[in-house]
Coordinates of C-alpha atoms and ligand atoms in Angstrom, one line a residue:
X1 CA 178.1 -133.3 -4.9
X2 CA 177.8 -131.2 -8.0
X3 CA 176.1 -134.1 -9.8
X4 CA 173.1 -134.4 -7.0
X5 CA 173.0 -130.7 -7.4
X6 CA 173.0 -131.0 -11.1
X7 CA 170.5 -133.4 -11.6
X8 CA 168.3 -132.5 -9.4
X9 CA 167.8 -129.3 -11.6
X10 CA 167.4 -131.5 -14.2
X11 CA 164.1 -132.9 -12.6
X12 CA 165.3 -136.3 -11.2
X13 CA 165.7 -138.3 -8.6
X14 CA 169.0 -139.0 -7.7
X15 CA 170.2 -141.1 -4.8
X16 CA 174.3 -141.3 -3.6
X17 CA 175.9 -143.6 -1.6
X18 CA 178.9 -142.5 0.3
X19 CA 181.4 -145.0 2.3
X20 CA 182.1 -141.7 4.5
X21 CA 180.5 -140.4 7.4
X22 CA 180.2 -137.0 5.7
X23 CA 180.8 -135.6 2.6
X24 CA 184.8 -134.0 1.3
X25 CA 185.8 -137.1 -0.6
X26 CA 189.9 -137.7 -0.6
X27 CA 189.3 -134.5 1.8
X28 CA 187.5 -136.7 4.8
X29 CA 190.0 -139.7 3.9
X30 CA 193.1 -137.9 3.8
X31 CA 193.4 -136.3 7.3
X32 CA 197.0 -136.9 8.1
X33 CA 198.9 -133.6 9.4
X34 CA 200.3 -131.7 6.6
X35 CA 197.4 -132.4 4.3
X36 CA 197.1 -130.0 1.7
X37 CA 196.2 -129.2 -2.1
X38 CA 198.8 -128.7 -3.9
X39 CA 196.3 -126.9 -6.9
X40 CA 196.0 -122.7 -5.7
X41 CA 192.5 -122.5 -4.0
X42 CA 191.5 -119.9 -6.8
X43 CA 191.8 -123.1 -9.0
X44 CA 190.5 -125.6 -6.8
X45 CA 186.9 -124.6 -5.9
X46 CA 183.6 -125.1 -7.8
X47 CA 182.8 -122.5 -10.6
X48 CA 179.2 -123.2 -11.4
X49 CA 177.6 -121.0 -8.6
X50 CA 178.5 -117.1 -8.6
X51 CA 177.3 -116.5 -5.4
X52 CA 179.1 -119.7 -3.9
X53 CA 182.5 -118.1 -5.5
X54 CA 182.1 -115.0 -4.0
X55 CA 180.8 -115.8 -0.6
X56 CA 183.5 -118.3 0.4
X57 CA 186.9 -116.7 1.4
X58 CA 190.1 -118.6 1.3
X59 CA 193.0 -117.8 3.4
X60 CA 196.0 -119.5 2.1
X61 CA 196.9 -119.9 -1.4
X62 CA 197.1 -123.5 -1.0
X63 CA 194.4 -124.7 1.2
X64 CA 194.6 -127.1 3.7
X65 CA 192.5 -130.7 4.1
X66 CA 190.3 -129.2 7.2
X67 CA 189.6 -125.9 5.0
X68 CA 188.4 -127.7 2.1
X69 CA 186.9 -130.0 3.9
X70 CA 185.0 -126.9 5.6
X71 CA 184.3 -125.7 2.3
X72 CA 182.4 -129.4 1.1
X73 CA 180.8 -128.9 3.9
X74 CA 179.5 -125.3 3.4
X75 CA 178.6 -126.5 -0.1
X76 CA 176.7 -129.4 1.1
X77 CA 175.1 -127.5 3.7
X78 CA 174.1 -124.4 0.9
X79 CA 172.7 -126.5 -1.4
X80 CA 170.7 -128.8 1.1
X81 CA 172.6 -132.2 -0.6
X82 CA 172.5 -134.5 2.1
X83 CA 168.9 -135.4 2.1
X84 CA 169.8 -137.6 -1.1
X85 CA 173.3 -139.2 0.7
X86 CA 173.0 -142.4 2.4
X87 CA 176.6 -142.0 4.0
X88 CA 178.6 -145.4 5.4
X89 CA 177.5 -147.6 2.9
X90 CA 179.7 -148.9 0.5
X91 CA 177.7 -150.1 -3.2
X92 CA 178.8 -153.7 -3.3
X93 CA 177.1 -154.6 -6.7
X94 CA 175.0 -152.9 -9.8
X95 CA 173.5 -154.8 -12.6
X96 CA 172.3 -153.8 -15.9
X97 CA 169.1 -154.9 -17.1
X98 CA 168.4 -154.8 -21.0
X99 CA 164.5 -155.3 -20.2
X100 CA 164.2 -152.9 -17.3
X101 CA 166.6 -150.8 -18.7
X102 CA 167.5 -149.9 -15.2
X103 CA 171.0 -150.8 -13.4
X104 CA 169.6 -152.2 -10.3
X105 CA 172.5 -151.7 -7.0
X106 CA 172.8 -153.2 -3.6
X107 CA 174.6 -151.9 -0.6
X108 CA 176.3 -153.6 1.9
X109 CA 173.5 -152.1 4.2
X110 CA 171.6 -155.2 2.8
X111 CA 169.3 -152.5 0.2
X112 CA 168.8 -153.4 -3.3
X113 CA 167.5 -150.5 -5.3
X114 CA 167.0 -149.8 -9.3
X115 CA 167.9 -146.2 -10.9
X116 CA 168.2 -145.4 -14.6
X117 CA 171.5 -144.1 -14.7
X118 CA 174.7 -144.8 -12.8
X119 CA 177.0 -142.8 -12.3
X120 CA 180.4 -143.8 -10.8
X121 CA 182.0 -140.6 -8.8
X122 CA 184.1 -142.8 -6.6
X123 CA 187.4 -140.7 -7.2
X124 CA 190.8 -141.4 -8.1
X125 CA 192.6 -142.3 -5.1
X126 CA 190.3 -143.9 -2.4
X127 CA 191.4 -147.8 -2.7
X128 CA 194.3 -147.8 -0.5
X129 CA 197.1 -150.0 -0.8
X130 CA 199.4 -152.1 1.2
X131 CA 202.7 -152.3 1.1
X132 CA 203.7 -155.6 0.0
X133 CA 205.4 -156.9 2.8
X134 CA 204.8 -159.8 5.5
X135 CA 204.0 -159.0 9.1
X136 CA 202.1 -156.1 9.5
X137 CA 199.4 -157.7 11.7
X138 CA 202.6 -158.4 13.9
X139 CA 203.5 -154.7 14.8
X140 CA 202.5 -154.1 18.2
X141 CA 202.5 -150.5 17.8
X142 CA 200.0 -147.6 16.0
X143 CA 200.1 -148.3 12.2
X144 CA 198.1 -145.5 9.8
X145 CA 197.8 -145.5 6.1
X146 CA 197.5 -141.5 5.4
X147 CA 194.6 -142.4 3.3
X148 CA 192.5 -143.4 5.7
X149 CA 194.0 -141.2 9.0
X150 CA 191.8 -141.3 11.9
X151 CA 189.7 -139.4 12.9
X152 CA 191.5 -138.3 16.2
X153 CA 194.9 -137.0 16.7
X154 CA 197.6 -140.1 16.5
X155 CA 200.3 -139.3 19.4
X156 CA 203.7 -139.3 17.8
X157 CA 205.4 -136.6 20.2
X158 CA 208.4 -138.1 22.1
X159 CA 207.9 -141.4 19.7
X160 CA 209.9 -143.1 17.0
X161 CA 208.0 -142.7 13.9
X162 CA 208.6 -144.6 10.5
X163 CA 207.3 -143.6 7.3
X164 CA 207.1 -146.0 4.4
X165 CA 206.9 -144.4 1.1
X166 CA 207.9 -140.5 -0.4
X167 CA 205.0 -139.9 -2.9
X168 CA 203.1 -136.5 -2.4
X169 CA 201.7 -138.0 1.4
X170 CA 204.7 -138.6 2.6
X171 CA 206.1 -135.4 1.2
X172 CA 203.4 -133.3 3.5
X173 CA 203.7 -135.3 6.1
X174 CA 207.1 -135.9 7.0
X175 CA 208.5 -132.1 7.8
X176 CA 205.4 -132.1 10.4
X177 CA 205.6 -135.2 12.2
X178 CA 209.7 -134.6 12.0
X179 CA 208.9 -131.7 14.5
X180 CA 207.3 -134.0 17.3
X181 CA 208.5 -137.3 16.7
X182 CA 211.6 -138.3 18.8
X183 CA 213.3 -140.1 15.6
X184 CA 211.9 -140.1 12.3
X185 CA 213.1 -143.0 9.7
X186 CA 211.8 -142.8 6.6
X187 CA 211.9 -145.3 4.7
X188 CA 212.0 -144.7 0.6
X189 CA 212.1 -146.5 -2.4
X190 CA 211.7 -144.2 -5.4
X191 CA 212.9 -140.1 -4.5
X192 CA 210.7 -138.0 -5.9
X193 CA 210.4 -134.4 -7.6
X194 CA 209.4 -132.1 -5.4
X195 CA 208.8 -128.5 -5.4
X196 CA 208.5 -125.7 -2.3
X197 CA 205.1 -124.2 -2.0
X198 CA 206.0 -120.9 -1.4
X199 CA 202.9 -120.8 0.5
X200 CA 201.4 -117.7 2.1
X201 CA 198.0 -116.5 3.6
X202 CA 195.8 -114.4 1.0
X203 CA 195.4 -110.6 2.0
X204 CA 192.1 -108.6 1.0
X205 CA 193.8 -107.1 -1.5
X206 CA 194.7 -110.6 -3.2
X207 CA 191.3 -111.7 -2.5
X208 CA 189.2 -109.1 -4.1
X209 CA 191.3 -109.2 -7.1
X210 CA 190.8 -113.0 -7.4
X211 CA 187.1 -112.5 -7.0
X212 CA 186.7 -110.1 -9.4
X213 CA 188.2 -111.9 -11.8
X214 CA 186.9 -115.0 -11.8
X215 CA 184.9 -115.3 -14.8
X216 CA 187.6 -115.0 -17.1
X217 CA 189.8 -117.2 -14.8
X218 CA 187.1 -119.8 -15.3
X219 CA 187.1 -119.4 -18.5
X220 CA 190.6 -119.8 -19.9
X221 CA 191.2 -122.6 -17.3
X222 CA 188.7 -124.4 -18.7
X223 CA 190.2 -124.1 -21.8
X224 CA 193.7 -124.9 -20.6
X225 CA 195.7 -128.1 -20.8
X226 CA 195.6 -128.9 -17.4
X227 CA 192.7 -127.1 -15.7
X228 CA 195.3 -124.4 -14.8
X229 CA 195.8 -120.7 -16.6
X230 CA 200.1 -121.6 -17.2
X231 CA 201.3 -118.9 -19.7
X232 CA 202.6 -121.6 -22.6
X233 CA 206.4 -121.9 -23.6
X234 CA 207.3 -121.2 -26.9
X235 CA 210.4 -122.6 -27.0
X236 CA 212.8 -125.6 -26.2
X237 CA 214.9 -126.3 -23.7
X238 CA 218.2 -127.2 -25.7
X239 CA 217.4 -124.2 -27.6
X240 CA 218.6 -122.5 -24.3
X241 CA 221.8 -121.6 -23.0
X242 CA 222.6 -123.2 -19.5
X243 CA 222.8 -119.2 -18.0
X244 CA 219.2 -118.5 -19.4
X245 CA 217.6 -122.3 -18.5
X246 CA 219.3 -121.5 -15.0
X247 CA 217.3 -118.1 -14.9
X248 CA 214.3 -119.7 -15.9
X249 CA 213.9 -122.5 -13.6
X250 CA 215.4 -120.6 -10.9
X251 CA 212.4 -118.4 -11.6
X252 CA 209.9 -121.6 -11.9
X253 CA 211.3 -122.9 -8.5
X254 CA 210.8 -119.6 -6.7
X255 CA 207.1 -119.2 -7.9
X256 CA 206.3 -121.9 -5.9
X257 CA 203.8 -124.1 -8.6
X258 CA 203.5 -127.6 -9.6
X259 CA 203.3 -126.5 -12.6
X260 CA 205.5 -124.1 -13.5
X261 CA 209.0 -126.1 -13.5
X262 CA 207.4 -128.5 -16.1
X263 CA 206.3 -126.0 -18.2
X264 CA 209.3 -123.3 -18.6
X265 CA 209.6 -124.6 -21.8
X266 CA 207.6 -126.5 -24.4
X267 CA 209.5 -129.8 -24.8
X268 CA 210.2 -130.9 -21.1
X269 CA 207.4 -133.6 -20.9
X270 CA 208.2 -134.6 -24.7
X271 CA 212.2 -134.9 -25.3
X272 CA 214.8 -136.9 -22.6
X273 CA 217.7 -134.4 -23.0
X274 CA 215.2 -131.3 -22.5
X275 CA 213.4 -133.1 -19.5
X276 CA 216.8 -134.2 -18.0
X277 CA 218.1 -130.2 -17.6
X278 CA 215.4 -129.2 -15.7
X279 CA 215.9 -133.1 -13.8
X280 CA 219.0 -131.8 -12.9
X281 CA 218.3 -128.3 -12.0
X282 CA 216.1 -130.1 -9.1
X283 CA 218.8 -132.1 -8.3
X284 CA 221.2 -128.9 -7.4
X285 CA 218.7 -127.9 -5.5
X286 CA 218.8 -130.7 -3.3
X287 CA 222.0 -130.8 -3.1
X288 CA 222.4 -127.3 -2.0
X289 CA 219.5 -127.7 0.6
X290 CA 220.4 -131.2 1.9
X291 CA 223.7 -130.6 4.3
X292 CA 225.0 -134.4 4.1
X293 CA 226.0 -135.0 0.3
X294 CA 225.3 -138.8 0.8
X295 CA 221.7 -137.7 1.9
X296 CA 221.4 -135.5 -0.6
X297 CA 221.9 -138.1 -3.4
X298 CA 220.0 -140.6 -2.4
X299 CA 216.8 -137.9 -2.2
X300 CA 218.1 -137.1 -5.9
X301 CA 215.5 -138.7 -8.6
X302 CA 217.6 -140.7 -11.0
X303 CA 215.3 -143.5 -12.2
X304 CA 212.5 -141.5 -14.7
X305 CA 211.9 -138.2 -16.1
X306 CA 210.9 -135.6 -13.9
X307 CA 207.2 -135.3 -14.3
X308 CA 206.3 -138.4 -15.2
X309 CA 205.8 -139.9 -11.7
X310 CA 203.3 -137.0 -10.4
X311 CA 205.4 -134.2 -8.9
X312 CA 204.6 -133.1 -5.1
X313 CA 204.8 -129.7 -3.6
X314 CA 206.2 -129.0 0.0
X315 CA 207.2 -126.9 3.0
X316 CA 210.9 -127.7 3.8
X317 CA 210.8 -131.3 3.0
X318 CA 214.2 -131.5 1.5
X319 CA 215.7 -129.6 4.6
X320 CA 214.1 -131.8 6.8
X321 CA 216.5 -134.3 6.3
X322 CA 218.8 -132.2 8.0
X323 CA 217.4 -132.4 11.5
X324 CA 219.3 -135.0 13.5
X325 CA 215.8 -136.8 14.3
X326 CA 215.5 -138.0 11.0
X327 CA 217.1 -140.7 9.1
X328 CA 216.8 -141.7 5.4
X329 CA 216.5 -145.5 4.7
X330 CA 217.2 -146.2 0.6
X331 CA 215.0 -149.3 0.2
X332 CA 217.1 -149.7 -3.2
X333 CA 220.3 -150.4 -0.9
X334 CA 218.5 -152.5 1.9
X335 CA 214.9 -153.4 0.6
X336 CA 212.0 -154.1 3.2
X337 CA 212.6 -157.9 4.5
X338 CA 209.5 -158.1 7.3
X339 CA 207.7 -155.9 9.6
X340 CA 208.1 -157.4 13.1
X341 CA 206.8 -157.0 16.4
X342 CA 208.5 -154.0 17.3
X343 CA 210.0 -152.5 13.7
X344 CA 210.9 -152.4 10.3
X345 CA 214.0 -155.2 9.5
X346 CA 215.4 -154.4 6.5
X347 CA 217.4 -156.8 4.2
X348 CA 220.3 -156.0 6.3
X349 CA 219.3 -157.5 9.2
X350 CA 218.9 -154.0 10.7
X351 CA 215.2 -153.8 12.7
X352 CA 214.3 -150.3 12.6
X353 CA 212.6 -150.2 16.4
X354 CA 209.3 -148.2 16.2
X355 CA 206.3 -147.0 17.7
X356 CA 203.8 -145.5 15.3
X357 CA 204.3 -146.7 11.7
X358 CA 202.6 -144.3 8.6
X359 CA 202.4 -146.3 5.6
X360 CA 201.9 -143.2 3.3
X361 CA 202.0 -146.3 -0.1
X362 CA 199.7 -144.8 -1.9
X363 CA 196.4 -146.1 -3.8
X364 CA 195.2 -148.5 -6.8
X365 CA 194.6 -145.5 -8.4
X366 CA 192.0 -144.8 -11.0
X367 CA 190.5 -148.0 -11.7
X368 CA 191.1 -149.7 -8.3
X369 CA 187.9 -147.8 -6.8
X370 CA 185.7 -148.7 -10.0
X371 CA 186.4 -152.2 -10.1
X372 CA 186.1 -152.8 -6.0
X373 CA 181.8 -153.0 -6.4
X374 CA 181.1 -156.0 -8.7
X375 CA 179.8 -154.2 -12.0
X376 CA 178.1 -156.6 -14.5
X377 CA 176.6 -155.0 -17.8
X378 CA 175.0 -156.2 -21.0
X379 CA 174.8 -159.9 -21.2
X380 CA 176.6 -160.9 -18.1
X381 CA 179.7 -158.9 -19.0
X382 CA 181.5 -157.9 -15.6
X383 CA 183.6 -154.5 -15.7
X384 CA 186.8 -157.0 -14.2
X385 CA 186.5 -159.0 -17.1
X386 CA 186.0 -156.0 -19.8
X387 CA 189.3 -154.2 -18.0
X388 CA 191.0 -157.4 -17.5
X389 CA 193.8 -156.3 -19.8
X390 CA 193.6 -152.6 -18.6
X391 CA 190.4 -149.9 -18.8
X392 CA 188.9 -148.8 -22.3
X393 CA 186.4 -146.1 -22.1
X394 CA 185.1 -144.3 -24.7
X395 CA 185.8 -140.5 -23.9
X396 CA 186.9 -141.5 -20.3
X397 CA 183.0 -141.2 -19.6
X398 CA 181.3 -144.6 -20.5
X399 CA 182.4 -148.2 -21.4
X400 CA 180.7 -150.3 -24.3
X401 CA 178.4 -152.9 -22.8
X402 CA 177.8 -150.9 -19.6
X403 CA 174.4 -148.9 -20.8
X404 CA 173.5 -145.9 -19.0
X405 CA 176.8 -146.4 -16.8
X406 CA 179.4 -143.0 -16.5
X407 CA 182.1 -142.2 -14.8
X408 CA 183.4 -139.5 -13.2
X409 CA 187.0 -138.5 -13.9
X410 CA 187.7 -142.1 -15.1
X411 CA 190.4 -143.5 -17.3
X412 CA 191.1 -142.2 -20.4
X413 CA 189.8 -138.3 -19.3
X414 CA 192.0 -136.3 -18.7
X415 CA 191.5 -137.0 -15.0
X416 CA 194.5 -136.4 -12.2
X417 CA 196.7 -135.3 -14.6
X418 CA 194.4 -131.7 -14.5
X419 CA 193.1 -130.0 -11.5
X420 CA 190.2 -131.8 -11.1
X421 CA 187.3 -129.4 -9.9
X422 CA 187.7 -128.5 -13.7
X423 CA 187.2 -131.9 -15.1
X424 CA 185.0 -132.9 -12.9
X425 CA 182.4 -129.8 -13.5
X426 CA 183.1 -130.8 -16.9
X427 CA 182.4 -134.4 -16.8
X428 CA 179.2 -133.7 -14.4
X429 CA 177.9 -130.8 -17.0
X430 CA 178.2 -133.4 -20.0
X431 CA 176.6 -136.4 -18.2
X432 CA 173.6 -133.9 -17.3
X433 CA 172.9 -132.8 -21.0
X434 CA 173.3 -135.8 -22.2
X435 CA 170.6 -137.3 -20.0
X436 CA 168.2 -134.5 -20.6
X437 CA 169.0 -134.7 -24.1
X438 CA 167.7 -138.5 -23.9
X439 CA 164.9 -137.8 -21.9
X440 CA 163.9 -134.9 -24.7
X441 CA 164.5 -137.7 -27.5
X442 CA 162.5 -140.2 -25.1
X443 CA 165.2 -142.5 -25.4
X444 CA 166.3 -145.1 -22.2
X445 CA 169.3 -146.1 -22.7
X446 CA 172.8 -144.4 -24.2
X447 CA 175.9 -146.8 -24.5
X448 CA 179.3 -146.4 -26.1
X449 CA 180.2 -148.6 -29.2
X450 CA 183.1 -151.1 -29.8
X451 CA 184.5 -149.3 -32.8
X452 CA 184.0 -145.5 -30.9
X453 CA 186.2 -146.8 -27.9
X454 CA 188.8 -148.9 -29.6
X455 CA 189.6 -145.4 -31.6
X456 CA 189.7 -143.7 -28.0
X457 CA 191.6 -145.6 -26.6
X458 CA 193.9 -146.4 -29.2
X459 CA 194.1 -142.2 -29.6
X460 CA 195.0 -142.2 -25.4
X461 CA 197.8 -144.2 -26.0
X462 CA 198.9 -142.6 -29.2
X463 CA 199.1 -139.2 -27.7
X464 CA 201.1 -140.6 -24.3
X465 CA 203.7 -142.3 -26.1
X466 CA 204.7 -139.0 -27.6
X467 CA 205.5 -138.4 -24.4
X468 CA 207.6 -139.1 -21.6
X469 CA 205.0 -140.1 -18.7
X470 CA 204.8 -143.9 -19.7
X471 CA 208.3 -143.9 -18.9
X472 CA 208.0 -144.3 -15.2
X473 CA 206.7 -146.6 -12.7
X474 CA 203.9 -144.9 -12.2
X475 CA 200.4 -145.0 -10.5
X476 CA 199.5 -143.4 -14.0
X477 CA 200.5 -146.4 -15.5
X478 CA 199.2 -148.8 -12.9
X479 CA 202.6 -150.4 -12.3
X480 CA 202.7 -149.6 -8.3
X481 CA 200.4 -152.4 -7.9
X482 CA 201.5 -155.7 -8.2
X483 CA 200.0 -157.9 -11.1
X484 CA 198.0 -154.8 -12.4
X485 CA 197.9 -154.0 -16.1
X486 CA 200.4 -152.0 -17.4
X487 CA 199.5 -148.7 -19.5
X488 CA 198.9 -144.9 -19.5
X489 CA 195.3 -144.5 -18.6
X490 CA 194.9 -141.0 -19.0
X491 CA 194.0 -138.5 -21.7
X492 CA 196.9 -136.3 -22.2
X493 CA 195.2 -134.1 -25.0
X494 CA 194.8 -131.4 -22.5
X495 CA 191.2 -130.2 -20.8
X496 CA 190.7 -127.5 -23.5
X497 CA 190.8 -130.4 -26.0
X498 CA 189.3 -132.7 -24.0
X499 CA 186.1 -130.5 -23.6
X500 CA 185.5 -129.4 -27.2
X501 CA 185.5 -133.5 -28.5
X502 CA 183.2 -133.8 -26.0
X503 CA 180.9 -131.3 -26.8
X504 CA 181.2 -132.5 -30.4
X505 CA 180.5 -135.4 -29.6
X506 CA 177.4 -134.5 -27.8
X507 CA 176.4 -132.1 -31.0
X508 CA 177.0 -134.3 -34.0
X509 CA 173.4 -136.9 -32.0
X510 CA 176.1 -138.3 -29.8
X511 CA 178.7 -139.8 -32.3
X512 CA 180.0 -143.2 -31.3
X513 CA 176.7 -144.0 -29.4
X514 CA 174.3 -146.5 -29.6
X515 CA 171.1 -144.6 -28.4
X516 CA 167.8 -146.7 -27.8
Ligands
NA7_1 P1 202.0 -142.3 -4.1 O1 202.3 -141.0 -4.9 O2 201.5 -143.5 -4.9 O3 203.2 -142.6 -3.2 C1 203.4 -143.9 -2.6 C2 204.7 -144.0 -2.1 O4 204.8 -145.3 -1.4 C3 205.8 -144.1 -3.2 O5 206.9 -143.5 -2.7 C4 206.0 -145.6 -3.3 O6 207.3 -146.0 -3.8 C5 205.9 -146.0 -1.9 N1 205.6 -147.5 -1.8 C6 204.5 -148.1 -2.2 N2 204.6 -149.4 -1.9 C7 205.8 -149.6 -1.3 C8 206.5 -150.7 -0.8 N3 205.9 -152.0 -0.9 N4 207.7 -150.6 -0.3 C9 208.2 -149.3 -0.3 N5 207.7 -148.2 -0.7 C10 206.4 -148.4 -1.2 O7 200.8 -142.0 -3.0 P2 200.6 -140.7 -2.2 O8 199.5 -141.0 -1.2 O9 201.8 -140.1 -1.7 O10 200.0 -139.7 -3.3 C11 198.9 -140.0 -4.1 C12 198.4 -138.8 -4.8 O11 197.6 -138.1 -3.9 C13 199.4 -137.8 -5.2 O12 200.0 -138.0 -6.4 C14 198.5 -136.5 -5.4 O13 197.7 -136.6 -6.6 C15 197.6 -136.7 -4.2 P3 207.5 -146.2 -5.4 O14 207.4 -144.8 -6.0 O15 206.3 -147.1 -5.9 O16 208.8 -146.9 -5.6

């Protein structure tokens, strides 16, 4: 939405195609009870409007998926963006043309249309996936992935309800549907690390001081590491005595951030033993929430570093295992065998009877929705084949041998791993000067060298294996989908960083360009 916006200031013509009826993104996809961002709404609204900042009240600190859907629609509405939407229409191809210049797309509305510049703002986490396991077509009941929740209310009240998977979906969803289902079983493979929201409605008095102080809000999260103002820690965790880590996480807990656990002190993402006290220190939680000690450990993360698979944040999901409605299946005791007619069988024969069943499995995150249309650049080169091994961008923004082609919040950019109405300002801002800078130099065409993104890339993955996040199965690593190359795809040099190399980039005649 911001890039329509964007470039139409800039003079051009810009035409989107959405697969959605409507605009909101993840926020029209992901309607499943519970839905909510876990990024403070102060955080997680556009910045490049003044009047649009002030005008639009939240009422919670975390918003919910029908407020900011609300709010996508206020800002299409404001800025008059649909007339340049086609929505339900997926792009099925683009092809570059060295002759034309032009990438020229079709649609599986049957259109075929040429444009100058592509720019890919399919999101992170729209191509759903399955999970791998036979007989889903056999289930006789109501099956919902929570990435693509319809549009009118599923009945689970009085029914038994399973839940496969508990990633940050799963985590939202479970305490609600726990309160109308007759049984819950969830079934889980990896626990994760999951903080309580402490949320709360804003009062005026919270409100006017947030508007007032946006501007320098803006300002130092955009010059953050992750898109968030997080005072930074000094010092180390094993530099601490157990008494004063306690009072410090305690502390993080009870301030109710998904970022503030994580960052208590300044080694937790970069040293085991560091990352392992505050590991554990979520552990005790659990274990003092969760009344059933057997229960309790199984919820209890073991397997990876805290942080390193993406943390959630929740209302009373840990006690929610405490309701006798609900029962905890460890898929690392009895792993998924089929889905039948009527249930879940697990590996111990053991058919878990049900009538509505969510599969909250997650997506093929960050490449998955770039590689669905069939891309083909510069001399026939498709993007499947040029990511075969695993994305390379230069800058997280283009790819060599895909001219005029960007992305929005792709791999190697700093991405999910920031709140991402900051990068993706960002990333629209930069892809808007650097067209008008083109059109000012009356160049047509912009792409990325071989050398520029070998040294990006190879700098991605030097900076993540100083850290801990490779060390997890990850979707940040691509290793929840079958088959899928393995690595860290995201910049972890912080947004702060991020932006200034960009804008260096952009100032020293676009360094590591080819311009034509
Ligand atoms: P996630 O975080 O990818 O979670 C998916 C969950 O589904 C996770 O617990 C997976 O277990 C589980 N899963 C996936 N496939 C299977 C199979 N085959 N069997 C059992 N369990 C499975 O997706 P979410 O939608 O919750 O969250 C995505 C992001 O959206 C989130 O991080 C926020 O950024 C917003 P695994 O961990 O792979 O063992």
């Amino acid at each position: 939405m911001y890039s329509i916006y964007r470039f139409r200031q800039l003079g051009l013509s810009v035409r989107a195609f959405e697969a959605a009826a409507d605009v909101g993104g993840t926020w029209w996809w992901n309607r499943y009870p519970g839905a909510r961002c876990d990024i403070q709404s102060i955080d997680y609204s556009y910045s490049f409007d003044e009047q649009l900042e002030q005008e639009w009240t939240w009422s919670e600190r975390y918003a919910t998926q029908p407020e900011i859907l609300s709010y996508a629609n206020h800002v299409a509405d404001r800025f008059d963006l649909r007339r340049d939407v086609q929505f339900e229409t997926r792009v099925t191809s683009a092809t570059w043309s060295d002759d034309d210049q032009s990438w020229t797309v079709t649609t599986d509305r049957g259109q075929t249309l040429t444009a100058r510049y592509l720019v890919m703002a399919v999101g992170c986490l729209s191509t759903k996936k399955l999970p791998e396991i036979d007989g889903l077509d056999s289930f006789v009941g109501t099956v919902v992935h929570t990435g693509q929740w319809p549009h009118e209310p599923v009945d689970v009240l009085g029914k038994r309800v399973g839940v496969i998977g508990t990633g940050s979906s799963a985590i939202q969803l479970i305490p609600i549907l726990a309160q109308s289902a007759a049984h819950l079983t969830v079934f889980q493979r990896t626990p994760a690390f999951t903080f309580p929201a402490k949320n709360a409605p804003l009062d005026d008095e919270q409100l006017r001081a947030m508007k007032q102080n946006y501007p320098a809000h803006r300002a130092a999260a955009r010059q953050s590491f992750g898109g968030v103002v997080v005072p930074p820690a000094t010092s180390s965790a094993l530099d601490a005595d157990e008494a004063e880590r306690q009072q410090r996480y305690e502390q993080a807990w009870e301030g109710g951030t998904l970022h503030g656990l994580l960052a208590a002190y300044n080694d937790l993402m970069v040293d085991e033993r560091a990352n392992e006290t505050a590991a554990e220190f979520v552990r005790q939680q659990i274990a003092a929430i969760v009344d059933d000690p057997q229960v309790a450990e199984r919820l209890a993360p073991r397997s990876y570093p805290i942080g390193s698979k993406r943390a959630c944040l929740d209302t009373n999901y840990y006690a929610t295992y405490n309701r006798d409605n609900v029962t905890l299946i460890d898929l690392r005791e009895t792993p998924l065998d089929v889905i039948t007619e009527g249930g879940v069988r697990t590996a111990d024969g053991t058919v878990h009877e049900l009538d509505v069943l969510v599969l909250a499995t997650g997506f093929d995150a960050i490449t998955g929705p770039l590689l669905e249309p069939l891309i083909t650049g510069r001399d026939g080169l498709t993007l499947r084949q040029a990511w075969a091994d695993g994305p390379h961008t230069y800058l997280g923004l283009t790819v060599a041998g895909f001219p005029n082609m960007f992305t929005i919040t792709g791999p190697g950019s700093p991405s999910v791993m920031t709140n991402m109405m900051v990068s993706i300002e960002q990333h629209v801002e930069w892809i808007a000067q650097c067209i008008a800078d083109l059109g000012a130099a009356e160049q047509t065409s912009i792409e990325a060298t071989v050398d520029a993104q070998n040294e990006w890339s190879a700098l991605v993955t030097m900076i993540a294996e100083h850290t801990l996040y490779p060390r997890a199965n990850s979707w940040y690593t691509g290793a929840n989908v079958p088959g899928k190359p393995r690595g860290f795809m995201l910049y972890l040099g912080g947004v702060g960083n991020y932006r200034n190399t960009c804008a260096e980039v952009a100032a020293e005649g676009y360094r590591g360009f080819t311009r034509r």
